[in-house]
Amino acid sequence: MPPTSISLCLISSSNFGLKAGYDFDSFRVYGAYIYDFQAKKSLGDEGGTVVKWKTHKFIVGADYTPSVAKDLKLILGGYTGYSKLKMDVFDTHDGSEKANTNGWMLGARIGAEYSINENNAVEFGLKADRTKCCSIAKYDNAKIKETNVGIYMGYTYKF
């Protein structure tokens, strides 16, 4: 049985993050900070409205990590947390406005972790999450929801 350890992990998809937690061999718990890179979308209306946004996420999670082969573990997990959304809305007629809102996030993931040696591992898989943000008064109480589905990959150092 491998020793219990603390691990740091880099998460990558359309974001960058740092995760620290405790590994109990067949399950683990962690806290993480994730920065989603800026994205933009043209709304396609006559006004030429363009929305740019980025998010900061603070999450806690737990994973079930049973061994499926030598040096290979299955990862089944869930996570939840706080999301801070920063938006910049540009309209050719009205100029630019900034807005911020907060939200609650809930997500799940499935993947695998391959142990290179006692201290190093790589992790990969599929994750999906949904964030429901508070409405923004300056945009007629617009309700903002964000759904992310994608692959992730990370490196873990165990000490």
PDB file of N, CA and C in Angstrom, residues 51-152:
ATOM      1  N   VAL A  51     -18.985  40.794 -25.571  1.00  0.00           N
ATOM      2  CA  VAL A  51     -18.822  40.540 -24.141  1.00  0.00           C
ATOM      3  C   VAL A  51     -17.515  39.782 -23.940  1.00  0.00           C
ATOM      4  N   LYS A  52     -16.674  40.285 -23.012  1.00  0.00           N
ATOM      5  CA  LYS A  52     -15.437  39.596 -22.619  1.00  0.00           C
ATOM      6  C   LYS A  52     -15.576  39.253 -21.140  1.00  0.00           C
ATOM      7  N   TRP A  53     -15.095  38.084 -20.745  1.00  0.00           N
ATOM      8  CA  TRP A  53     -15.186  37.709 -19.344  1.00  0.00           C
ATOM      9  C   TRP A  53     -14.032  36.803 -18.945  1.00  0.00           C
ATOM     10  N   LYS A  54     -13.783  36.775 -17.634  1.00  0.00           N
ATOM     11  CA  LYS A  54     -12.827  35.851 -17.020  1.00  0.00           C
ATOM     12  C   LYS A  54     -13.354  35.506 -15.640  1.00  0.00           C
ATOM     13  N   THR A  55     -12.953  34.358 -15.119  1.00  0.00           N
ATOM     14  CA  THR A  55     -13.452  33.933 -13.817  1.00  0.00           C
ATOM     15  C   THR A  55     -12.313  33.465 -12.911  1.00  0.00           C
ATOM     16  N   HIS A  56     -12.559  33.620 -11.631  1.00  0.00           N
ATOM     17  CA  HIS A  56     -11.694  33.097 -10.572  1.00  0.00           C
ATOM     18  C   HIS A  56     -12.562  32.133  -9.773  1.00  0.00           C
ATOM     19  N   LYS A  57     -12.081  30.899  -9.584  1.00  0.00           N
ATOM     20  CA  LYS A  57     -12.867  29.889  -8.881  1.00  0.00           C
ATOM     21  C   LYS A  57     -12.098  29.371  -7.674  1.00  0.00           C
ATOM     22  N   PHE A  58     -12.807  29.237  -6.571  1.00  0.00           N
ATOM     23  CA  PHE A  58     -12.252  28.693  -5.333  1.00  0.00           C
ATOM     24  C   PHE A  58     -13.098  27.471  -4.994  1.00  0.00           C
ATOM     25  N   ILE A  59     -12.504  26.284  -5.063  1.00  0.00           N
ATOM     26  CA  ILE A  59     -13.306  25.076  -4.923  1.00  0.00           C
ATOM     27  C   ILE A  59     -12.747  24.126  -3.870  1.00  0.00           C
ATOM     28  N   VAL A  60     -13.620  23.235  -3.390  1.00  0.00           N
ATOM     29  CA  VAL A  60     -13.253  22.102  -2.544  1.00  0.00           C
ATOM     30  C   VAL A  60     -13.844  20.866  -3.206  1.00  0.00           C
ATOM     31  N   GLY A  61     -13.144  19.750  -3.066  1.00  0.00           N
ATOM     32  CA  GLY A  61     -13.638  18.541  -3.713  1.00  0.00           C
ATOM     33  C   GLY A  61     -13.137  17.281  -3.048  1.00  0.00           C
ATOM     34  N   ALA A  62     -13.713  16.169  -3.483  1.00  0.00           N
ATOM     35  CA  ALA A  62     -13.309  14.850  -3.007  1.00  0.00           C
ATOM     36  C   ALA A  62     -13.365  13.886  -4.187  1.00  0.00           C
ATOM     37  N   ASP A  63     -12.406  12.966  -4.231  1.00  0.00           N
ATOM     38  CA  ASP A  63     -12.334  11.971  -5.296  1.00  0.00           C
ATOM     39  C   ASP A  63     -12.221  10.578  -4.695  1.00  0.00           C
ATOM     40  N   TYR A  64     -12.908   9.631  -5.292  1.00  0.00           N
ATOM     41  CA  TYR A  64     -12.734   8.216  -4.998  1.00  0.00           C
ATOM     42  C   TYR A  64     -11.652   7.727  -5.954  1.00  0.00           C
ATOM     43  N   THR A  65     -10.575   7.128  -5.424  1.00  0.00           N
ATOM     44  CA  THR A  65      -9.411   6.780  -6.250  1.00  0.00           C
ATOM     45  C   THR A  65      -8.971   5.329  -6.040  1.00  0.00           C
ATOM     46  N   PRO A  66      -9.772   4.362  -6.469  1.00  0.00           N
ATOM     47  CA  PRO A  66      -9.356   2.964  -6.305  1.00  0.00           C
ATOM     48  C   PRO A  66      -8.264   2.591  -7.311  1.00  0.00           C
ATOM     49  N   SER A  67      -7.383   1.690  -6.914  1.00  0.00           N
ATOM     50  CA  SER A  67      -6.349   1.186  -7.825  1.00  0.00           C
ATOM     51  C   SER A  67      -6.994   0.214  -8.805  1.00  0.00           C
ATOM     52  N   VAL A  68      -6.673   0.368 -10.091  1.00  0.00           N
ATOM     53  CA  VAL A  68      -7.200  -0.541 -11.111  1.00  0.00           C
ATOM     54  C   VAL A  68      -6.086  -1.397 -11.715  1.00  0.00           C
ATOM     55  N   ALA A  69      -4.855  -0.991 -11.545  1.00  0.00           N
ATOM     56  CA  ALA A  69      -3.684  -1.739 -12.007  1.00  0.00           C
ATOM     57  C   ALA A  69      -2.471  -1.174 -11.272  1.00  0.00           C
ATOM     58  N   LYS A  70      -1.332  -1.813 -11.450  1.00  0.00           N
ATOM     59  CA  LYS A  70      -0.119  -1.304 -10.813  1.00  0.00           C
ATOM     60  C   LYS A  70       0.154   0.111 -11.332  1.00  0.00           C
ATOM     61  N   ASP A  71       0.290   1.059 -10.429  1.00  0.00           N
ATOM     62  CA  ASP A  71       0.586   2.464 -10.728  1.00  0.00           C
ATOM     63  C   ASP A  71      -0.541   3.206 -11.446  1.00  0.00           C
ATOM     64  N   LEU A  72      -1.755   2.657 -11.505  1.00  0.00           N
ATOM     65  CA  LEU A  72      -2.874   3.322 -12.180  1.00  0.00           C
ATOM     66  C   LEU A  72      -4.101   3.334 -11.276  1.00  0.00           C
ATOM     67  N   LYS A  73      -4.674   4.526 -11.090  1.00  0.00           N
ATOM     68  CA  LYS A  73      -5.871   4.687 -10.267  1.00  0.00           C
ATOM     69  C   LYS A  73      -6.992   5.308 -11.089  1.00  0.00           C
ATOM     70  N   LEU A  74      -8.209   4.879 -10.830  1.00  0.00           N
ATOM     71  CA  LEU A  74      -9.405   5.488 -11.392  1.00  0.00           C
ATOM     72  C   LEU A  74      -9.742   6.704 -10.541  1.00  0.00           C
ATOM     73  N   ILE A  75     -10.260   7.756 -11.146  1.00  0.00           N
ATOM     74  CA  ILE A  75     -10.677   8.945 -10.401  1.00  0.00           C
ATOM     75  C   ILE A  75     -12.150   9.206 -10.688  1.00  0.00           C
ATOM     76  N   LEU A  76     -12.973   9.183  -9.644  1.00  0.00           N
ATOM     77  CA  LEU A  76     -14.384   9.560  -9.713  1.00  0.00           C
ATOM     78  C   LEU A  76     -14.593  10.594  -8.623  1.00  0.00           C
ATOM     79  N   GLY A  77     -14.978  11.805  -8.990  1.00  0.00           N
ATOM     80  CA  GLY A  77     -15.064  12.833  -7.963  1.00  0.00           C
ATOM     81  C   GLY A  77     -16.079  13.910  -8.236  1.00  0.00           C
ATOM     82  N   GLY A  78     -16.276  14.715  -7.213  1.00  0.00           N
ATOM     83  CA  GLY A  78     -17.160  15.861  -7.298  1.00  0.00           C
ATOM     84  C   GLY A  78     -16.529  17.050  -6.610  1.00  0.00           C
ATOM     85  N   TYR A  79     -16.970  18.236  -6.997  1.00  0.00           N
ATOM     86  CA  TYR A  79     -16.433  19.446  -6.384  1.00  0.00           C
ATOM     87  C   TYR A  79     -17.492  20.537  -6.390  1.00  0.00           C
ATOM     88  N   THR A  80     -17.290  21.505  -5.522  1.00  0.00           N
ATOM     89  CA  THR A  80     -18.201  22.632  -5.411  1.00  0.00           C
ATOM     90  C   THR A  80     -17.396  23.847  -4.978  1.00  0.00           C
ATOM     91  N   GLY A  81     -17.951  25.026  -5.170  1.00  0.00           N
ATOM     92  CA  GLY A  81     -17.223  26.206  -4.740  1.00  0.00           C
ATOM     93  C   GLY A  81     -17.818  27.509  -5.209  1.00  0.00           C
ATOM     94  N   TYR A  82     -17.034  28.547  -5.014  1.00  0.00           N
ATOM     95  CA  TYR A  82     -17.394  29.933  -5.285  1.00  0.00           C
ATOM     96  C   TYR A  82     -16.725  30.377  -6.580  1.00  0.00           C
ATOM     97  N   SER A  83     -17.465  31.103  -7.410  1.00  0.00           N
ATOM     98  CA  SER A  83     -16.922  31.611  -8.664  1.00  0.00           C
ATOM     99  C   SER A  83     -17.136  33.119  -8.731  1.00  0.00           C
ATOM    100  N   LYS A  84     -16.097  33.852  -9.102  1.00  0.00           N
ATOM    101  CA  LYS A  84     -16.160  35.311  -9.269  1.00  0.00           C
ATOM    102  C   LYS A  84     -16.014  35.600 -10.753  1.00  0.00           C
ATOM    103  N   LEU A  85     -17.039  36.186 -11.351  1.00  0.00           N
ATOM    104  CA  LEU A  85     -17.067  36.485 -12.776  1.00  0.00           C
ATOM    105  C   LEU A  85     -16.843  37.972 -12.986  1.00  0.00           C
ATOM    106  N   LYS A  86     -15.890  38.319 -13.859  1.00  0.00           N
ATOM    107  CA  LYS A  86     -15.621  39.717 -14.216  1.00  0.00           C
ATOM    108  C   LYS A  86     -15.917  39.874 -15.698  1.00  0.00           C
ATOM    109  N   MET A  87     -16.805  40.818 -16.027  1.00  0.00           N
ATOM    110  CA  MET A  87     -17.223  41.018 -17.417  1.00  0.00           C
ATOM    111  C   MET A  87     -16.920  42.427 -17.887  1.00  0.00           C
ATOM    112  N   ASP A  88     -16.663  42.551 -19.186  1.00  0.00           N
ATOM    113  CA  ASP A  88     -16.507  43.832 -19.858  1.00  0.00           C
ATOM    114  C   ASP A  88     -17.397  43.761 -21.095  1.00  0.00           C
ATOM    115  N   VAL A  89     -18.407  44.625 -21.152  1.00  0.00           N
ATOM    116  CA  VAL A  89     -19.358  44.631 -22.263  1.00  0.00           C
ATOM    117  C   VAL A  89     -19.102  45.873 -23.098  1.00  0.00           C
ATOM    118  N   PHE A  90     -18.837  45.671 -24.394  1.00  0.00           N
ATOM    119  CA  PHE A  90     -18.595  46.787 -25.307  1.00  0.00           C
ATOM    120  C   PHE A  90     -19.691  46.811 -26.359  1.00  0.00           C
ATOM    121  N   ASP A  91     -20.290  47.987 -26.512  1.00  0.00           N
ATOM    122  CA  ASP A  91     -21.332  48.193 -27.518  1.00  0.00           C
ATOM    123  C   ASP A  91     -20.917  49.397 -28.362  1.00  0.00           C
ATOM    124  N   THR A  92     -21.051  49.313 -29.678  1.00  0.00           N
ATOM    125  CA  THR A  92     -20.606  50.406 -30.554  1.00  0.00           C
ATOM    126  C   THR A  92     -21.371  51.697 -30.295  1.00  0.00           C
ATOM    127  N   HIS A  93     -22.592  51.621 -29.778  1.00  0.00           N
ATOM    128  CA  HIS A  93     -23.386  52.824 -29.500  1.00  0.00           C
ATOM    129  C   HIS A  93     -23.220  53.324 -28.065  1.00  0.00           C
ATOM    130  N   ASP A  94     -23.142  52.404 -27.115  1.00  0.00           N
ATOM    131  CA  ASP A  94     -23.135  52.787 -25.697  1.00  0.00           C
ATOM    132  C   ASP A  94     -21.759  52.770 -25.045  1.00  0.00           C
ATOM    133  N   GLY A  95     -20.748  52.336 -25.736  1.00  0.00           N
ATOM    134  CA  GLY A  95     -19.410  52.291 -25.150  1.00  0.00           C
ATOM    135  C   GLY A  95     -19.195  51.029 -24.334  1.00  0.00           C
ATOM    136  N   SER A  96     -18.307  51.146 -23.351  1.00  0.00           N
ATOM    137  CA  SER A  96     -17.902  49.982 -22.568  1.00  0.00           C
ATOM    138  C   SER A  96     -18.403  50.085 -21.134  1.00  0.00           C
ATOM    139  N   GLU A  97     -18.832  48.963 -20.580  1.00  0.00           N
ATOM    140  CA  GLU A  97     -19.249  48.886 -19.180  1.00  0.00           C
ATOM    141  C   GLU A  97     -18.635  47.641 -18.562  1.00  0.00           C
ATOM    142  N   LYS A  98     -18.327  47.734 -17.284  1.00  0.00           N
ATOM    143  CA  LYS A  98     -17.793  46.585 -16.557  1.00  0.00           C
ATOM    144  C   LYS A  98     -18.827  46.128 -15.539  1.00  0.00           C
ATOM    145  N   ALA A  99     -18.829  44.833 -15.275  1.00  0.00           N
ATOM    146  CA  ALA A  99     -19.732  44.280 -14.268  1.00  0.00           C
ATOM    147  C   ALA A  99     -19.072  43.065 -13.630  1.00  0.00           C
ATOM    148  N   ASN A 100     -19.376  42.837 -12.374  1.00  0.00           N
ATOM    149  CA  ASN A 100     -18.888  41.676 -11.637  1.00  0.00           C
ATOM    150  C   ASN A 100     -20.072  40.979 -10.985  1.00  0.00           C
ATOM    151  N   THR A 101     -19.988  39.685 -10.859  1.00  0.00           N
ATOM    152  CA  THR A 101     -21.005  38.936 -10.132  1.00  0.00           C
ATOM    153  C   THR A 101     -20.361  37.691  -9.529  1.00  0.00           C
ATOM    154  N   ASN A 102     -21.042  37.084  -8.594  1.00  0.00           N
ATOM    155  CA  ASN A 102     -20.558  35.894  -7.906  1.00  0.00           C
ATOM    156  C   ASN A 102     -21.502  34.739  -8.188  1.00  0.00           C
ATOM    157  N   GLY A 103     -20.996  33.535  -8.030  1.00  0.00           N
ATOM    158  CA  GLY A 103     -21.854  32.384  -8.251  1.00  0.00           C
ATOM    159  C   GLY A 103     -21.404  31.165  -7.483  1.00  0.00           C
ATOM    160  N   TRP A 104     -22.257  30.153  -7.514  1.00  0.00           N
ATOM    161  CA  TRP A 104     -22.003  28.887  -6.857  1.00  0.00           C
ATOM    162  C   TRP A 104     -21.813  27.830  -7.930  1.00  0.00           C
ATOM    163  N   MET A 105     -20.790  27.018  -7.797  1.00  0.00           N
ATOM    164  CA  MET A 105     -20.437  26.036  -8.806  1.00  0.00           C
ATOM    165  C   MET A 105     -20.563  24.621  -8.253  1.00  0.00           C
ATOM    166  N   LEU A 106     -20.990  23.691  -9.112  1.00  0.00           N
ATOM    167  CA  LEU A 106     -21.090  22.279  -8.778  1.00  0.00           C
ATOM    168  C   LEU A 106     -20.556  21.486  -9.965  1.00  0.00           C
ATOM    169  N   GLY A 107     -19.674  20.520  -9.717  1.00  0.00           N
ATOM    170  CA  GLY A 107     -19.074  19.787 -10.828  1.00  0.00           C
ATOM    171  C   GLY A 107     -18.729  18.350 -10.488  1.00  0.00           C
ATOM    172  N   ALA A 108     -18.388  17.598 -11.538  1.00  0.00           N
ATOM    173  CA  ALA A 108     -17.992  16.197 -11.399  1.00  0.00           C
ATOM    174  C   ALA A 108     -16.874  15.905 -12.391  1.00  0.00           C
ATOM    175  N   ARG A 109     -16.117  14.841 -12.105  1.00  0.00           N
ATOM    176  CA  ARG A 109     -15.044  14.467 -13.018  1.00  0.00           C
ATOM    177  C   ARG A 109     -14.783  12.968 -12.954  1.00  0.00           C
ATOM    178  N   ILE A 110     -14.255  12.460 -14.052  1.00  0.00           N
ATOM    179  CA  ILE A 110     -13.842  11.066 -14.151  1.00  0.00           C
ATOM    180  C   ILE A 110     -12.509  11.053 -14.894  1.00  0.00           C
ATOM    181  N   GLY A 111     -11.597  10.231 -14.415  1.00  0.00           N
ATOM    182  CA  GLY A 111     -10.285  10.210 -15.054  1.00  0.00           C
ATOM    183  C   GLY A 111      -9.406   9.112 -14.498  1.00  0.00           C
ATOM    184  N   ALA A 112      -8.114   9.272 -14.707  1.00  0.00           N
ATOM    185  CA  ALA A 112      -7.134   8.297 -14.237  1.00  0.00           C
ATOM    186  C   ALA A 112      -5.877   9.021 -13.776  1.00  0.00           C
ATOM    187  N   GLU A 113      -5.181   8.401 -12.835  1.00  0.00           N
ATOM    188  CA  GLU A 113      -3.900   8.918 -12.361  1.00  0.00           C
ATOM    189  C   GLU A 113      -2.852   7.819 -12.536  1.00  0.00           C
ATOM    190  N   TYR A 114      -1.778   8.163 -13.223  1.00  0.00           N
ATOM    191  CA  TYR A 114      -0.671   7.228 -13.420  1.00  0.00           C
ATOM    192  C   TYR A 114       0.507   7.686 -12.568  1.00  0.00           C
ATOM    193  N   SER A 115       0.967   6.823 -11.662  1.00  0.00           N
ATOM    194  CA  SER A 115       2.109   7.133 -10.797  1.00  0.00           C
ATOM    195  C   SER A 115       3.402   6.809 -11.528  1.00  0.00           C
ATOM    196  N   ILE A 116       4.199   7.827 -11.762  1.00  0.00           N
ATOM    197  CA  ILE A 116       5.500   7.654 -12.408  1.00  0.00           C
ATOM    198  C   ILE A 116       6.478   7.013 -11.426  1.00  0.00           C
ATOM    199  N   ASN A 117       6.465   7.526 -10.194  1.00  0.00           N
ATOM    200  CA  ASN A 117       7.248   6.954  -9.097  1.00  0.00           C
ATOM    201  C   ASN A 117       6.558   7.355  -7.800  1.00  0.00           C
ATOM    202  N   GLU A 118       7.223   7.188  -6.674  1.00  0.00           N
ATOM    203  CA  GLU A 118       6.609   7.459  -5.369  1.00  0.00           C
ATOM    204  C   GLU A 118       6.151   8.909  -5.209  1.00  0.00           C
ATOM    205  N   ASN A 119       6.833   9.853  -5.839  1.00  0.00           N
ATOM    206  CA  ASN A 119       6.533  11.269  -5.650  1.00  0.00           C
ATOM    207  C   ASN A 119       5.889  11.964  -6.844  1.00  0.00           C
ATOM    208  N   ASN A 120       5.848  11.358  -7.986  1.00  0.00           N
ATOM    209  CA  ASN A 120       5.360  12.032  -9.193  1.00  0.00           C
ATOM    210  C   ASN A 120       4.256  11.236  -9.877  1.00  0.00           C
ATOM    211  N   ALA A 121       3.236  11.962 -10.352  1.00  0.00           N
ATOM    212  CA  ALA A 121       2.121  11.328 -11.056  1.00  0.00           C
ATOM    213  C   ALA A 121       1.548  12.301 -12.077  1.00  0.00           C
ATOM    214  N   VAL A 122       0.909  11.753 -13.082  1.00  0.00           N
ATOM    215  CA  VAL A 122       0.160  12.556 -14.047  1.00  0.00           C
ATOM    216  C   VAL A 122      -1.296  12.112 -13.978  1.00  0.00           C
ATOM    217  N   GLU A 123      -2.174  13.061 -14.232  1.00  0.00           N
ATOM    218  CA  GLU A 123      -3.605  12.824 -14.122  1.00  0.00           C
ATOM    219  C   GLU A 123      -4.285  13.376 -15.363  1.00  0.00           C
ATOM    220  N   PHE A 124      -5.308  12.692 -15.834  1.00  0.00           N
ATOM    221  CA  PHE A 124      -6.035  13.147 -17.019  1.00  0.00           C
ATOM    222  C   PHE A 124      -7.466  12.631 -16.935  1.00  0.00           C
ATOM    223  N   GLY A 125      -8.368  13.322 -17.616  1.00  0.00           N
ATOM    224  CA  GLY A 125      -9.751  12.878 -17.595  1.00  0.00           C
ATOM    225  C   GLY A 125     -10.705  13.888 -18.190  1.00  0.00           C
ATOM    226  N   LEU A 126     -11.979  13.721 -17.848  1.00  0.00           N
ATOM    227  CA  LEU A 126     -13.067  14.566 -18.325  1.00  0.00           C
ATOM    228  C   LEU A 126     -13.749  15.191 -17.119  1.00  0.00           C
ATOM    229  N   LYS A 127     -14.052  16.493 -17.203  1.00  0.00           N
ATOM    230  CA  LYS A 127     -14.747  17.160 -16.104  1.00  0.00           C
ATOM    231  C   LYS A 127     -15.875  18.021 -16.661  1.00  0.00           C
ATOM    232  N   ALA A 128     -16.883  18.229 -15.838  1.00  0.00           N
ATOM    233  CA  ALA A 128     -18.016  19.072 -16.217  1.00  0.00           C
ATOM    234  C   ALA A 128     -18.485  19.817 -14.979  1.00  0.00           C
ATOM    235  N   ASP A 129     -18.806  21.099 -15.140  1.00  0.00           N
ATOM    236  CA  ASP A 129     -19.359  21.855 -14.020  1.00  0.00           C
ATOM    237  C   ASP A 129     -20.364  22.885 -14.506  1.00  0.00           C
ATOM    238  N   ARG A 130     -21.191  23.319 -13.578  1.00  0.00           N
ATOM    239  CA  ARG A 130     -22.243  24.296 -13.855  1.00  0.00           C
ATOM    240  C   ARG A 130     -22.172  25.362 -12.779  1.00  0.00           C
ATOM    241  N   THR A 131     -22.177  26.626 -13.200  1.00  0.00           N
ATOM    242  CA  THR A 131     -22.148  27.761 -12.277  1.00  0.00           C
ATOM    243  C   THR A 131     -23.397  28.594 -12.486  1.00  0.00           C
ATOM    244  N   LYS A 132     -24.065  28.921 -11.394  1.00  0.00           N
ATOM    245  CA  LYS A 132     -25.219  29.809 -11.445  1.00  0.00           C
ATOM    246  C   LYS A 132     -24.830  31.078 -10.696  1.00  0.00           C
ATOM    247  N   CYS A 133     -24.804  32.200 -11.421  1.00  0.00           N
ATOM    248  CA  CYS A 133     -24.379  33.473 -10.835  1.00  0.00           C
ATOM    249  C   CYS A 133     -25.579  34.305 -10.405  1.00  0.00           C
ATOM    250  N   CYS A 134     -25.320  35.259  -9.522  1.00  0.00           N
ATOM    251  CA  CYS A 134     -26.343  36.223  -9.125  1.00  0.00           C
ATOM    252  C   CYS A 134     -26.682  37.097 -10.329  1.00  0.00           C
ATOM    253  N   SER A 135     -27.894  37.606 -10.370  1.00  0.00           N
ATOM    254  CA  SER A 135     -28.287  38.465 -11.493  1.00  0.00           C
ATOM    255  C   SER A 135     -27.574  39.816 -11.395  1.00  0.00           C
ATOM    256  N   ILE A 136     -27.421  40.479 -12.539  1.00  0.00           N
ATOM    257  CA  ILE A 136     -26.725  41.761 -12.612  1.00  0.00           C
ATOM    258  C   ILE A 136     -27.752  42.852 -12.879  1.00  0.00           C
ATOM    259  N   ALA A 137     -27.935  43.744 -11.915  1.00  0.00           N
ATOM    260  CA  ALA A 137     -28.969  44.778 -11.999  1.00  0.00           C
ATOM    261  C   ALA A 137     -28.778  45.709 -13.192  1.00  0.00           C
ATOM    262  N   LYS A 138     -27.546  46.116 -13.476  1.00  0.00           N
ATOM    263  CA  LYS A 138     -27.324  47.075 -14.566  1.00  0.00           C
ATOM    264  C   LYS A 138     -27.630  46.494 -15.943  1.00  0.00           C
ATOM    265  N   TYR A 139     -27.772  45.170 -16.030  1.00  0.00           N
ATOM    266  CA  TYR A 139     -28.148  44.522 -17.295  1.00  0.00           C
ATOM    267  C   TYR A 139     -29.541  43.913 -17.183  1.00  0.00           C
ATOM    268  N   ASP A 140     -30.473  44.701 -16.633  1.00  0.00           N
ATOM    269  CA  ASP A 140     -31.874  44.278 -16.476  1.00  0.00           C
ATOM    270  C   ASP A 140     -31.989  42.944 -15.743  1.00  0.00           C
ATOM    271  N   ASN A 141     -31.216  42.798 -14.678  1.00  0.00           N
ATOM    272  CA  ASN A 141     -31.205  41.586 -13.856  1.00  0.00           C
ATOM    273  C   ASN A 141     -30.952  40.320 -14.670  1.00  0.00           C
ATOM    274  N   ALA A 142     -30.033  40.426 -15.603  1.00  0.00           N
ATOM    275  CA  ALA A 142     -29.666  39.272 -16.437  1.00  0.00           C
ATOM    276  C   ALA A 142     -29.177  38.133 -15.553  1.00  0.00           C
ATOM    277  N   LYS A 143     -29.705  36.947 -15.789  1.00  0.00           N
ATOM    278  CA  LYS A 143     -29.291  35.763 -15.035  1.00  0.00           C
ATOM    279  C   LYS A 143     -28.202  35.062 -15.830  1.00  0.00           C
ATOM    280  N   ILE A 144     -27.067  34.866 -15.201  1.00  0.00           N
ATOM    281  CA  ILE A 144     -25.916  34.296 -15.891  1.00  0.00           C
ATOM    282  C   ILE A 144     -25.665  32.886 -15.373  1.00  0.00           C
ATOM    283  N   LYS A 145     -25.578  31.952 -16.319  1.00  0.00           N
ATOM    284  CA  LYS A 145     -25.244  30.565 -16.005  1.00  0.00           C
ATOM    285  C   LYS A 145     -24.098  30.164 -16.916  1.00  0.00           C
ATOM    286  N   GLU A 146     -23.174  29.408 -16.370  1.00  0.00           N
ATOM    287  CA  GLU A 146     -22.019  28.964 -17.148  1.00  0.00           C
ATOM    288  C   GLU A 146     -21.900  27.450 -17.024  1.00  0.00           C
ATOM    289  N   THR A 147     -21.740  26.782 -18.145  1.00  0.00           N
ATOM    290  CA  THR A 147     -21.527  25.335 -18.168  1.00  0.00           C
ATOM    291  C   THR A 147     -20.200  25.054 -18.851  1.00  0.00           C
ATOM    292  N   ASN A 148     -19.355  24.280 -18.210  1.00  0.00           N
ATOM    293  CA  ASN A 148     -18.053  23.903 -18.768  1.00  0.00           C
ATOM    294  C   ASN A 148     -17.950  22.385 -18.821  1.00  0.00           C
ATOM    295  N   VAL A 149     -17.589  21.871 -19.972  1.00  0.00           N
ATOM    296  CA  VAL A 149     -17.314  20.448 -20.147  1.00  0.00           C
ATOM    297  C   VAL A 149     -16.008  20.354 -20.920  1.00  0.00           C
ATOM    298  N   GLY A 150     -15.082  19.561 -20.447  1.00  0.00           N
ATOM    299  CA  GLY A 150     -13.818  19.447 -21.172  1.00  0.00           C
ATOM    300  C   GLY A 150     -12.867  18.454 -20.554  1.00  0.00           C
ATOM    301  N   ILE A 151     -11.769  18.266 -21.254  1.00  0.00           N
ATOM    302  CA  ILE A 151     -10.729  17.379 -20.749  1.00  0.00           C
ATOM    303  C   ILE A 151      -9.799  18.164 -19.826  1.00  0.00           C
ATOM    304  N   TYR A 152      -9.160  17.459 -18.939  1.00  0.00           N
ATOM    305  CA  TYR A 152      -8.170  18.095 -18.076  1.00  0.00           C
ATOM    306  C   TYR A 152      -6.946  17.195 -17.988  1.00  0.00           C
TER     307      TYR A 152
END
